[in-house]
Amino acid sequence: MTHEIAVIPGDGIGQEVTPAAIEVLESFPIDFEFVEAEAGDAVLAETGEALPQETYDLAASADATLFGAVGETAADVILPLRTAVDSFVNIRPAKAYPGVDAVRPETDLVFLRENTEGVYSGLEDRLTQDVSTLTRVVTESASKRLAEFACDYVAGDEHDGFSIVHKANVMRETDGLFRDTVRDVAEEQGVETNEVLMDAFATRVCLDPEQFDVVVCPNLAGDVLSDLAAGLVGGLGLLPSANIGPERAVFEPVHGTAPDIAGEGIANPAAMILSTAMLLEYLGYEAESAAVDDAVEATLEEGPRTADLGGDASTDDVTEAIIDRL
Amino acid sequence: MTHEIAVIPGDGIGQEVTPAAIEVLESFPIDFEFVEAEAGDAVLAETGEALPQETYDLAASADATLFGAVGETAADVILPLRTAVDSFVNIRPAKAYPGVDAVRPETDLVFLRENTEGVYSGLEDRLTQDVSTLTRVVTESASKRLAEFACDYVAGDEHDGFSIVHKANVMRETDGLFRDTVRDVAEEQGVETNEVLMDAFATRVCLDPEQFDVVVCPNLAGDVLSDLAAGLVGGLGLLPSANIGPERAVFEPVHGTAPDIAGEGIANPAAMILSTAMLLEYLGYEAESAAVDDAVEATLEEGPRTADLGGDASTDDVTEAIIDRL
Ligand SMILES: CC(C)[C@H](C(=O)O)[C@@H](O)C(=O)O
Ligand SMILES: CC(C)[C@H](C(=O)O)[C@@H](O)C(=O)O
């Protein structure tokens, strides 16, 4: 069985870490067909469109998409790509690695972020000169779909249920619906949950990240709180993510285009390669996925290291070291 | 001139730290008239109302209100109290103190949080069984009023302008209006600003809090990011806050009712007393305000300390020590 993988390197170091990720995937005896497409600042400048229709269509039909990074056009590219695969959940692990400086080295969290609605619904108006409005949408159906995914995600021994993070004391109807729906699904499935207000979560995760494990939350809460967790583990540089839809998915590192080092061949490919581990798992290659995770972890700990982690290795050196450890 | 101060101790340790704060105020030769009123879980259980009309009216007419803490009813009490004084800005300093364990001891931030609108507008609907909506409101007038306050706040030598934190890449119309209005006011007044996306702020403030100083942001962003900063300085326990309106204001510690230690006389009165320092400054007693700040800081550093900071002093011991240092 051939897996068609859309490959969108994007801008800046996206162009450098994406080939590294493909090399890792090609080191397995799996039948991948890689199809490359453009998106981002450069293609906007050339063509007037940050996300050409062909790229959208490709992501909407490929089995999975590997997305590098784009610059200023991030929102114009990544939000439609999520729509292209009907992604209802964004999986964002935030884990501190041995050998990497972290504000809170005990951090080991996974955010399951609602990925279709909330303030991301795009319903805004300038009603008068003075007044602008945004309609925040929360549906029972999207909350249910997320909750069912979350229950599957925590099944097995590794996790004791999940935390529901929300702001239902202020957004009573919308986050109330989110909280109640997620809690009810979990209860039916015998999954344990606890509830934390979004602001209290922000304080508590700094003070003691180990009290949390899997966090289920609305779209903007997931955006901000997963970036907070990224701060606790030492930055966005090492975090992968997956935008999962019912039939396809988009995988991307959380980092940006790093214009200061782009083109020098010294970008750290770890987050992109960890994103391919998520892709492998998504396609059912669990052993291969675990092997990639372990090889990246060993390389972070033992080197070689790129400049962001105090080393002087190139992207290629690190990629080879990871492949050697597979 | 007599200053009428509404005093709302509330529930739990609110009942213990509020008298401490009043003792501090009474140690100055200033003519205060304190008028006590009820709010919170206990009065809800007794009367069916968490915020009795008399309490609301008192806050709406007093020169200033000192508010302790309330439990489950927090949103039903504090949000109307903000309305009672037409509070358009919530000032939230988040500063690490010598002698107090902090995740990031270099943290010294002040959040100026929009306090009337955003997702706090209370406009929610359950449109169908499946769909709920919330209307997030951002006005030019509220953004302008906040920006003018912020420009006054940073005038003088202590601050180099402020950061505008928003999510205008997604909430283009509403946070776009917020960002543009605040930036334009600052530009007119010759105040320097920089802009940071809310999610990027969450990462960056963990990695290096010293790159920020005064932060101007919409309502929910201020809620979550100031609580994040509270985590970086070691918890909510020591943080004061001020809800400022055009003619009156409400001062409150950021901590809650601490039901685990309520009634034991061992609550740390520091945050409540720091809130009185903000009240003194608001009423124009700058020297007295600075004296209270300094006395609290010295006491945090040199003791006596309450149990939350590893000591065994009582609320009264700490209050006396602070008053002795004035
Ligand atoms: C680029 C932006 C629209 C996006 C978001 O807010 O979701 C990004 O911050 C992310 O988290 O992937
Ligand atoms: C109690 C709650 C409504 C309130 C808020 O969200 O503003 C609180 O978290 C705060 O920050 O004062």
mmCIF file of N, CA and C in Angstrom, chain B residues 85-166:
data_model
loop_
_atom_site.group_PDB
_atom_site.id
_atom_site.type_symbol
_atom_site.label_atom_id
_atom_site.label_comp_id
_atom_site.label_asym_id
_atom_site.label_seq_id
_atom_site.Cartn_x
_atom_site.Cartn_y
_atom_site.Cartn_z
ATOM 1 N N VAL B 85 -18.230 50.162 39.451
ATOM 2 C CA VAL B 85 -17.331 51.322 39.430
ATOM 3 C C VAL B 85 -16.932 51.675 37.990
ATOM 4 N N ASP B 86 -17.611 51.075 37.029
ATOM 5 C CA ASP B 86 -17.299 51.309 35.611
ATOM 6 C C ASP B 86 -15.800 51.127 35.351
ATOM 7 N N SER B 87 -15.265 50.049 35.899
ATOM 8 C CA SER B 87 -13.819 49.850 35.817
ATOM 9 C C SER B 87 -13.395 49.503 34.402
ATOM 10 N N PHE B 88 -12.586 50.339 33.807
ATOM 11 C CA PHE B 88 -12.153 50.105 32.430
ATOM 12 C C PHE B 88 -10.751 49.515 32.344
ATOM 13 N N VAL B 89 -10.075 49.457 33.494
ATOM 14 C CA VAL B 89 -8.750 48.828 33.475
ATOM 15 C C VAL B 89 -8.506 48.087 34.791
ATOM 16 N N ASN B 90 -7.926 46.920 34.656
ATOM 17 C CA ASN B 90 -7.522 46.128 35.810
ATOM 18 C C ASN B 90 -5.989 46.157 35.835
ATOM 19 N N ILE B 91 -5.448 46.716 36.905
ATOM 20 C CA ILE B 91 -3.984 46.788 37.034
ATOM 21 C C ILE B 91 -3.513 45.580 37.829
ATOM 22 N N ARG B 92 -2.655 44.782 37.231
ATOM 23 C CA ARG B 92 -2.167 43.573 37.888
ATOM 24 C C ARG B 92 -0.653 43.498 37.880
ATOM 25 N N PRO B 93 -0.021 43.986 38.922
ATOM 26 C CA PRO B 93 1.427 43.815 39.008
ATOM 27 C C PRO B 93 1.758 42.352 39.312
ATOM 28 N N ALA B 94 2.813 41.833 38.742
ATOM 29 C CA ALA B 94 3.272 40.474 39.066
ATOM 30 C C ALA B 94 4.779 40.554 39.223
ATOM 31 N N LYS B 95 5.196 40.563 40.464
ATOM 32 C CA LYS B 95 6.585 40.860 40.792
ATOM 33 C C LYS B 95 7.093 39.777 41.730
ATOM 34 N N ALA B 96 8.271 39.277 41.464
ATOM 35 C CA ALA B 96 8.880 38.307 42.375
ATOM 36 C C ALA B 96 9.526 39.069 43.540
ATOM 37 N N TYR B 97 9.430 38.514 44.746
ATOM 38 C CA TYR B 97 10.004 39.184 45.914
ATOM 39 C C TYR B 97 11.214 38.423 46.428
ATOM 40 N N PRO B 98 12.232 39.173 46.852
ATOM 41 C CA PRO B 98 13.373 38.502 47.478
ATOM 42 C C PRO B 98 12.867 37.708 48.683
ATOM 43 N N GLY B 99 13.398 36.521 48.863
ATOM 44 C CA GLY B 99 12.986 35.721 50.008
ATOM 45 C C GLY B 99 11.778 34.843 49.730
ATOM 46 N N VAL B 100 11.214 34.970 48.537
ATOM 47 C CA VAL B 100 10.057 34.142 48.196
ATOM 48 C C VAL B 100 10.434 33.308 46.967
ATOM 49 N N ASP B 101 10.289 31.990 47.074
ATOM 50 C CA ASP B 101 10.606 31.083 45.962
ATOM 51 C C ASP B 101 9.835 31.433 44.706
ATOM 52 N N ALA B 102 10.533 31.602 43.611
ATOM 53 C CA ALA B 102 9.856 31.899 42.352
ATOM 54 C C ALA B 102 10.432 31.025 41.248
ATOM 55 N N VAL B 103 9.592 30.659 40.272
ATOM 56 C CA VAL B 103 10.064 29.925 39.105
ATOM 57 C C VAL B 103 11.002 30.831 38.299
ATOM 58 N N ARG B 104 10.661 32.124 38.231
ATOM 59 C CA ARG B 104 11.440 33.104 37.487
ATOM 60 C C ARG B 104 11.623 34.346 38.358
ATOM 61 N N PRO B 105 12.684 34.360 39.194
ATOM 62 C CA PRO B 105 12.845 35.453 40.166
ATOM 63 C C PRO B 105 13.062 36.819 39.523
ATOM 64 N N GLU B 106 13.355 36.848 38.206
ATOM 65 C CA GLU B 106 13.574 38.143 37.544
ATOM 66 C C GLU B 106 12.258 38.795 37.135
ATOM 67 N N THR B 107 11.129 38.140 37.363
ATOM 68 C CA THR B 107 9.842 38.649 36.873
ATOM 69 C C THR B 107 9.432 39.943 37.584
ATOM 70 N N ASP B 108 9.133 40.967 36.795
ATOM 71 C CA ASP B 108 8.632 42.227 37.350
ATOM 72 C C ASP B 108 7.783 42.884 36.260
ATOM 73 N N LEU B 109 6.504 42.513 36.259
ATOM 74 C CA LEU B 109 5.588 42.902 35.178
ATOM 75 C C LEU B 109 4.390 43.644 35.741
ATOM 76 N N VAL B 110 3.785 44.461 34.910
ATOM 77 C CA VAL B 110 2.481 45.029 35.263
ATOM 78 C C VAL B 110 1.547 44.819 34.070
ATOM 79 N N PHE B 111 0.441 44.142 34.303
ATOM 80 C CA PHE B 111 -0.578 43.984 33.271
ATOM 81 C C PHE B 111 -1.621 45.081 33.412
ATOM 82 N N LEU B 112 -1.925 45.740 32.292
ATOM 83 C CA LEU B 112 -3.044 46.675 32.236
ATOM 84 C C LEU B 112 -4.090 46.004 31.353
ATOM 85 N N ARG B 113 -5.064 45.432 32.012
ATOM 86 C CA ARG B 113 -6.041 44.559 31.356
ATOM 87 C C ARG B 113 -7.326 45.325 31.078
ATOM 88 N N GLU B 114 -7.792 45.284 29.836
ATOM 89 C CA GLU B 114 -9.103 45.856 29.521
ATOM 90 C C GLU B 114 -10.124 45.135 30.396
ATOM 91 N N ASN B 115 -11.039 45.899 30.987
ATOM 92 C CA ASN B 115 -11.839 45.305 32.070
ATOM 93 C C ASN B 115 -13.344 45.372 31.844
ATOM 94 N N THR B 116 -13.790 45.666 30.633
ATOM 95 C CA THR B 116 -15.244 45.801 30.425
ATOM 96 C C THR B 116 -15.821 44.906 29.335
ATOM 97 N N GLU B 117 -14.981 44.461 28.376
ATOM 98 C CA GLU B 117 -15.595 43.829 27.219
ATOM 99 C C GLU B 117 -14.872 42.545 26.807
ATOM 100 N N GLY B 118 -14.633 42.339 25.517
ATOM 101 C CA GLY B 118 -14.058 41.071 25.065
ATOM 102 C C GLY B 118 -15.063 39.952 25.271
ATOM 103 N N VAL B 119 -14.577 38.781 25.659
ATOM 104 C CA VAL B 119 -15.507 37.663 25.891
ATOM 105 C C VAL B 119 -16.290 37.833 27.184
ATOM 106 N N TYR B 120 -15.985 38.887 27.946
ATOM 107 C CA TYR B 120 -16.715 39.150 29.193
ATOM 108 C C TYR B 120 -18.009 39.935 28.958
ATOM 109 N N SER B 121 -18.391 40.126 27.702
ATOM 110 C CA SER B 121 -19.570 40.954 27.440
ATOM 111 C C SER B 121 -20.882 40.308 27.870
ATOM 112 N N GLY B 122 -20.850 39.010 28.111
ATOM 113 C CA GLY B 122 -22.052 38.352 28.622
ATOM 114 C C GLY B 122 -23.132 38.126 27.574
ATOM 115 N N LEU B 123 -22.743 38.165 26.301
ATOM 116 C CA LEU B 123 -23.722 37.988 25.230
ATOM 117 C C LEU B 123 -23.610 36.568 24.686
ATOM 118 N N GLU B 124 -24.349 35.660 25.273
ATOM 119 C CA GLU B 124 -24.284 34.272 24.835
ATOM 120 C C GLU B 124 -25.661 33.738 24.473
ATOM 121 N N ASP B 125 -25.669 32.746 23.578
ATOM 122 C CA ASP B 125 -26.919 32.151 23.134
ATOM 123 C C ASP B 125 -26.738 30.679 22.861
ATOM 124 N N ARG B 126 -27.777 29.920 23.125
ATOM 125 C CA ARG B 126 -27.805 28.539 22.639
ATOM 126 C C ARG B 126 -28.742 28.557 21.444
ATOM 127 N N LEU B 127 -28.148 28.640 20.241
ATOM 128 C CA LEU B 127 -28.966 28.849 19.037
ATOM 129 C C LEU B 127 -29.803 27.627 18.699
ATOM 130 N N THR B 128 -29.167 26.446 18.791
ATOM 131 C CA THR B 128 -29.868 25.182 18.530
ATOM 132 C C THR B 128 -29.360 24.196 19.568
ATOM 133 N N GLN B 129 -29.864 22.995 19.534
ATOM 134 C CA GLN B 129 -29.340 21.937 20.405
ATOM 135 C C GLN B 129 -27.828 21.820 20.215
ATOM 136 N N ASP B 130 -27.373 22.000 18.985
ATOM 137 C CA ASP B 130 -25.952 21.788 18.717
ATOM 138 C C ASP B 130 -25.087 23.030 18.926
ATOM 139 N N VAL B 131 -25.635 24.198 18.646
ATOM 140 C CA VAL B 131 -24.780 25.381 18.477
ATOM 141 C C VAL B 131 -24.973 26.434 19.572
ATOM 142 N N SER B 132 -23.878 26.801 20.220
ATOM 143 C CA SER B 132 -23.908 27.942 21.138
ATOM 144 C C SER B 132 -22.943 29.011 20.633
ATOM 145 N N THR B 133 -23.279 30.263 20.925
ATOM 146 C CA THR B 133 -22.407 31.356 20.484
ATOM 147 C C THR B 133 -22.180 32.363 21.612
ATOM 148 N N LEU B 134 -21.068 33.039 21.498
ATOM 149 C CA LEU B 134 -20.746 34.148 22.395
ATOM 150 C C LEU B 134 -20.296 35.310 21.506
ATOM 151 N N THR B 135 -20.806 36.475 21.756
ATOM 152 C CA THR B 135 -20.386 37.632 20.975
ATOM 153 C C THR B 135 -19.287 38.376 21.735
ATOM 154 N N ARG B 136 -18.095 38.347 21.158
ATOM 155 C CA ARG B 136 -16.953 39.050 21.738
ATOM 156 C C ARG B 136 -16.977 40.471 21.188
ATOM 157 N N VAL B 137 -17.039 41.437 22.088
ATOM 158 C CA VAL B 137 -17.155 42.836 21.679
ATOM 159 C C VAL B 137 -15.845 43.569 21.940
ATOM 160 N N VAL B 138 -15.353 44.266 20.947
ATOM 161 C CA VAL B 138 -14.202 45.158 21.141
ATOM 162 C C VAL B 138 -14.585 46.514 20.552
ATOM 163 N N THR B 139 -14.491 47.549 21.383
ATOM 164 C CA THR B 139 -14.826 48.879 20.875
ATOM 165 C C THR B 139 -13.589 49.762 20.802
ATOM 166 N N GLU B 140 -13.679 50.699 19.885
ATOM 167 C CA GLU B 140 -12.625 51.701 19.770
ATOM 168 C C GLU B 140 -12.568 52.545 21.038
ATOM 169 N N SER B 141 -13.733 52.882 21.575
ATOM 170 C CA SER B 141 -13.759 53.770 22.749
ATOM 171 C C SER B 141 -13.109 53.113 23.965
ATOM 172 N N ALA B 142 -13.415 51.845 24.202
ATOM 173 C CA ALA B 142 -12.812 51.180 25.363
ATOM 174 C C ALA B 142 -11.313 51.000 25.157
ATOM 175 N N SER B 143 -10.920 50.698 23.924
ATOM 176 C CA SER B 143 -9.497 50.506 23.637
ATOM 177 C C SER B 143 -8.742 51.822 23.819
ATOM 178 N N LYS B 144 -9.395 52.914 23.428
ATOM 179 C CA LYS B 144 -8.797 54.242 23.543
ATOM 180 C C LYS B 144 -8.639 54.661 25.002
ATOM 181 N N ARG B 145 -9.688 54.424 25.758
ATOM 182 C CA ARG B 145 -9.654 54.775 27.178
ATOM 183 C C ARG B 145 -8.527 54.015 27.875
ATOM 184 N N LEU B 146 -8.397 52.732 27.565
ATOM 185 C CA LEU B 146 -7.323 51.919 28.137
ATOM 186 C C LEU B 146 -5.959 52.448 27.704
ATOM 187 N N ALA B 147 -5.845 52.766 26.419
ATOM 188 C CA ALA B 147 -4.564 53.234 25.886
ATOM 189 C C ALA B 147 -4.146 54.551 26.539
ATOM 190 N N GLU B 148 -5.108 55.442 26.739
ATOM 191 C CA GLU B 148 -4.777 56.720 27.384
ATOM 192 C C GLU B 148 -4.300 56.491 28.816
ATOM 193 N N PHE B 149 -4.979 55.598 29.502
ATOM 194 C CA PHE B 149 -4.547 55.243 30.851
ATOM 195 C C PHE B 149 -3.123 54.686 30.825
ATOM 196 N N ALA B 150 -2.881 53.784 29.879
ATOM 197 C CA ALA B 150 -1.569 53.140 29.775
ATOM 198 C C ALA B 150 -0.472 54.168 29.507
ATOM 199 N N CYS B 151 -0.768 55.150 28.648
ATOM 200 C CA CYS B 151 0.228 56.184 28.355
ATOM 201 C C CYS B 151 0.556 56.995 29.611
ATOM 202 N N ASP B 152 -0.467 57.362 30.376
ATOM 203 C CA ASP B 152 -0.221 58.044 31.650
ATOM 204 C C ASP B 152 0.597 57.158 32.583
ATOM 205 N N TYR B 153 0.233 55.885 32.604
ATOM 206 C CA TYR B 153 0.865 54.953 33.537
ATOM 207 C C TYR B 153 2.369 54.854 33.306
ATOM 208 N N VAL B 154 2.782 54.860 32.033
ATOM 209 C CA VAL B 154 4.210 54.684 31.745
ATOM 210 C C VAL B 154 4.973 56.009 31.643
ATOM 211 N N ALA B 155 4.251 57.124 31.823
ATOM 212 C CA ALA B 155 4.943 58.422 31.781
ATOM 213 C C ALA B 155 5.961 58.476 32.927
ATOM 214 N N GLY B 156 7.035 59.195 32.720
ATOM 215 C CA GLY B 156 8.084 59.237 33.742
ATOM 216 C C GLY B 156 9.228 58.319 33.342
ATOM 217 N N ASP B 157 10.189 58.174 34.250
ATOM 218 C CA ASP B 157 11.438 57.484 33.881
ATOM 219 C C ASP B 157 11.382 55.976 33.993
ATOM 220 N N GLU B 158 10.454 55.502 34.797
ATOM 221 C CA GLU B 158 10.539 54.099 35.191
ATOM 222 C C GLU B 158 10.302 53.114 34.050
ATOM 223 N N HIS B 159 9.448 53.492 33.112
ATOM 224 C CA HIS B 159 9.065 52.556 32.045
ATOM 225 C C HIS B 159 9.428 53.093 30.665
ATOM 226 N N ASP B 160 9.833 52.162 29.767
ATOM 227 C CA ASP B 160 10.034 52.524 28.355
ATOM 228 C C ASP B 160 8.835 52.072 27.548
ATOM 229 N N GLY B 161 7.749 52.759 27.620
ATOM 230 C CA GLY B 161 6.584 52.366 26.835
ATOM 231 C C GLY B 161 5.947 51.088 27.332
ATOM 232 N N PHE B 162 5.217 50.413 26.445
ATOM 233 C CA PHE B 162 4.548 49.168 26.844
ATOM 234 C C PHE B 162 4.419 48.214 25.658
ATOM 235 N N SER B 163 4.133 46.950 25.991
ATOM 236 C CA SER B 163 3.857 45.935 24.974
ATOM 237 C C SER B 163 2.350 45.809 24.780
ATOM 238 N N ILE B 164 1.933 45.676 23.532
ATOM 239 C CA ILE B 164 0.525 45.409 23.222
ATOM 240 C C ILE B 164 0.423 43.927 22.883
ATOM 241 N N VAL B 165 -0.319 43.196 23.693
ATOM 242 C CA VAL B 165 -0.426 41.755 23.485
ATOM 243 C C VAL B 165 -1.827 41.437 22.976
ATOM 244 N N HIS B 166 -1.923 40.696 21.900
ATOM 245 C CA HIS B 166 -3.216 40.487 21.242
ATOM 246 C C HIS B 166 -3.158 39.230 20.391
#
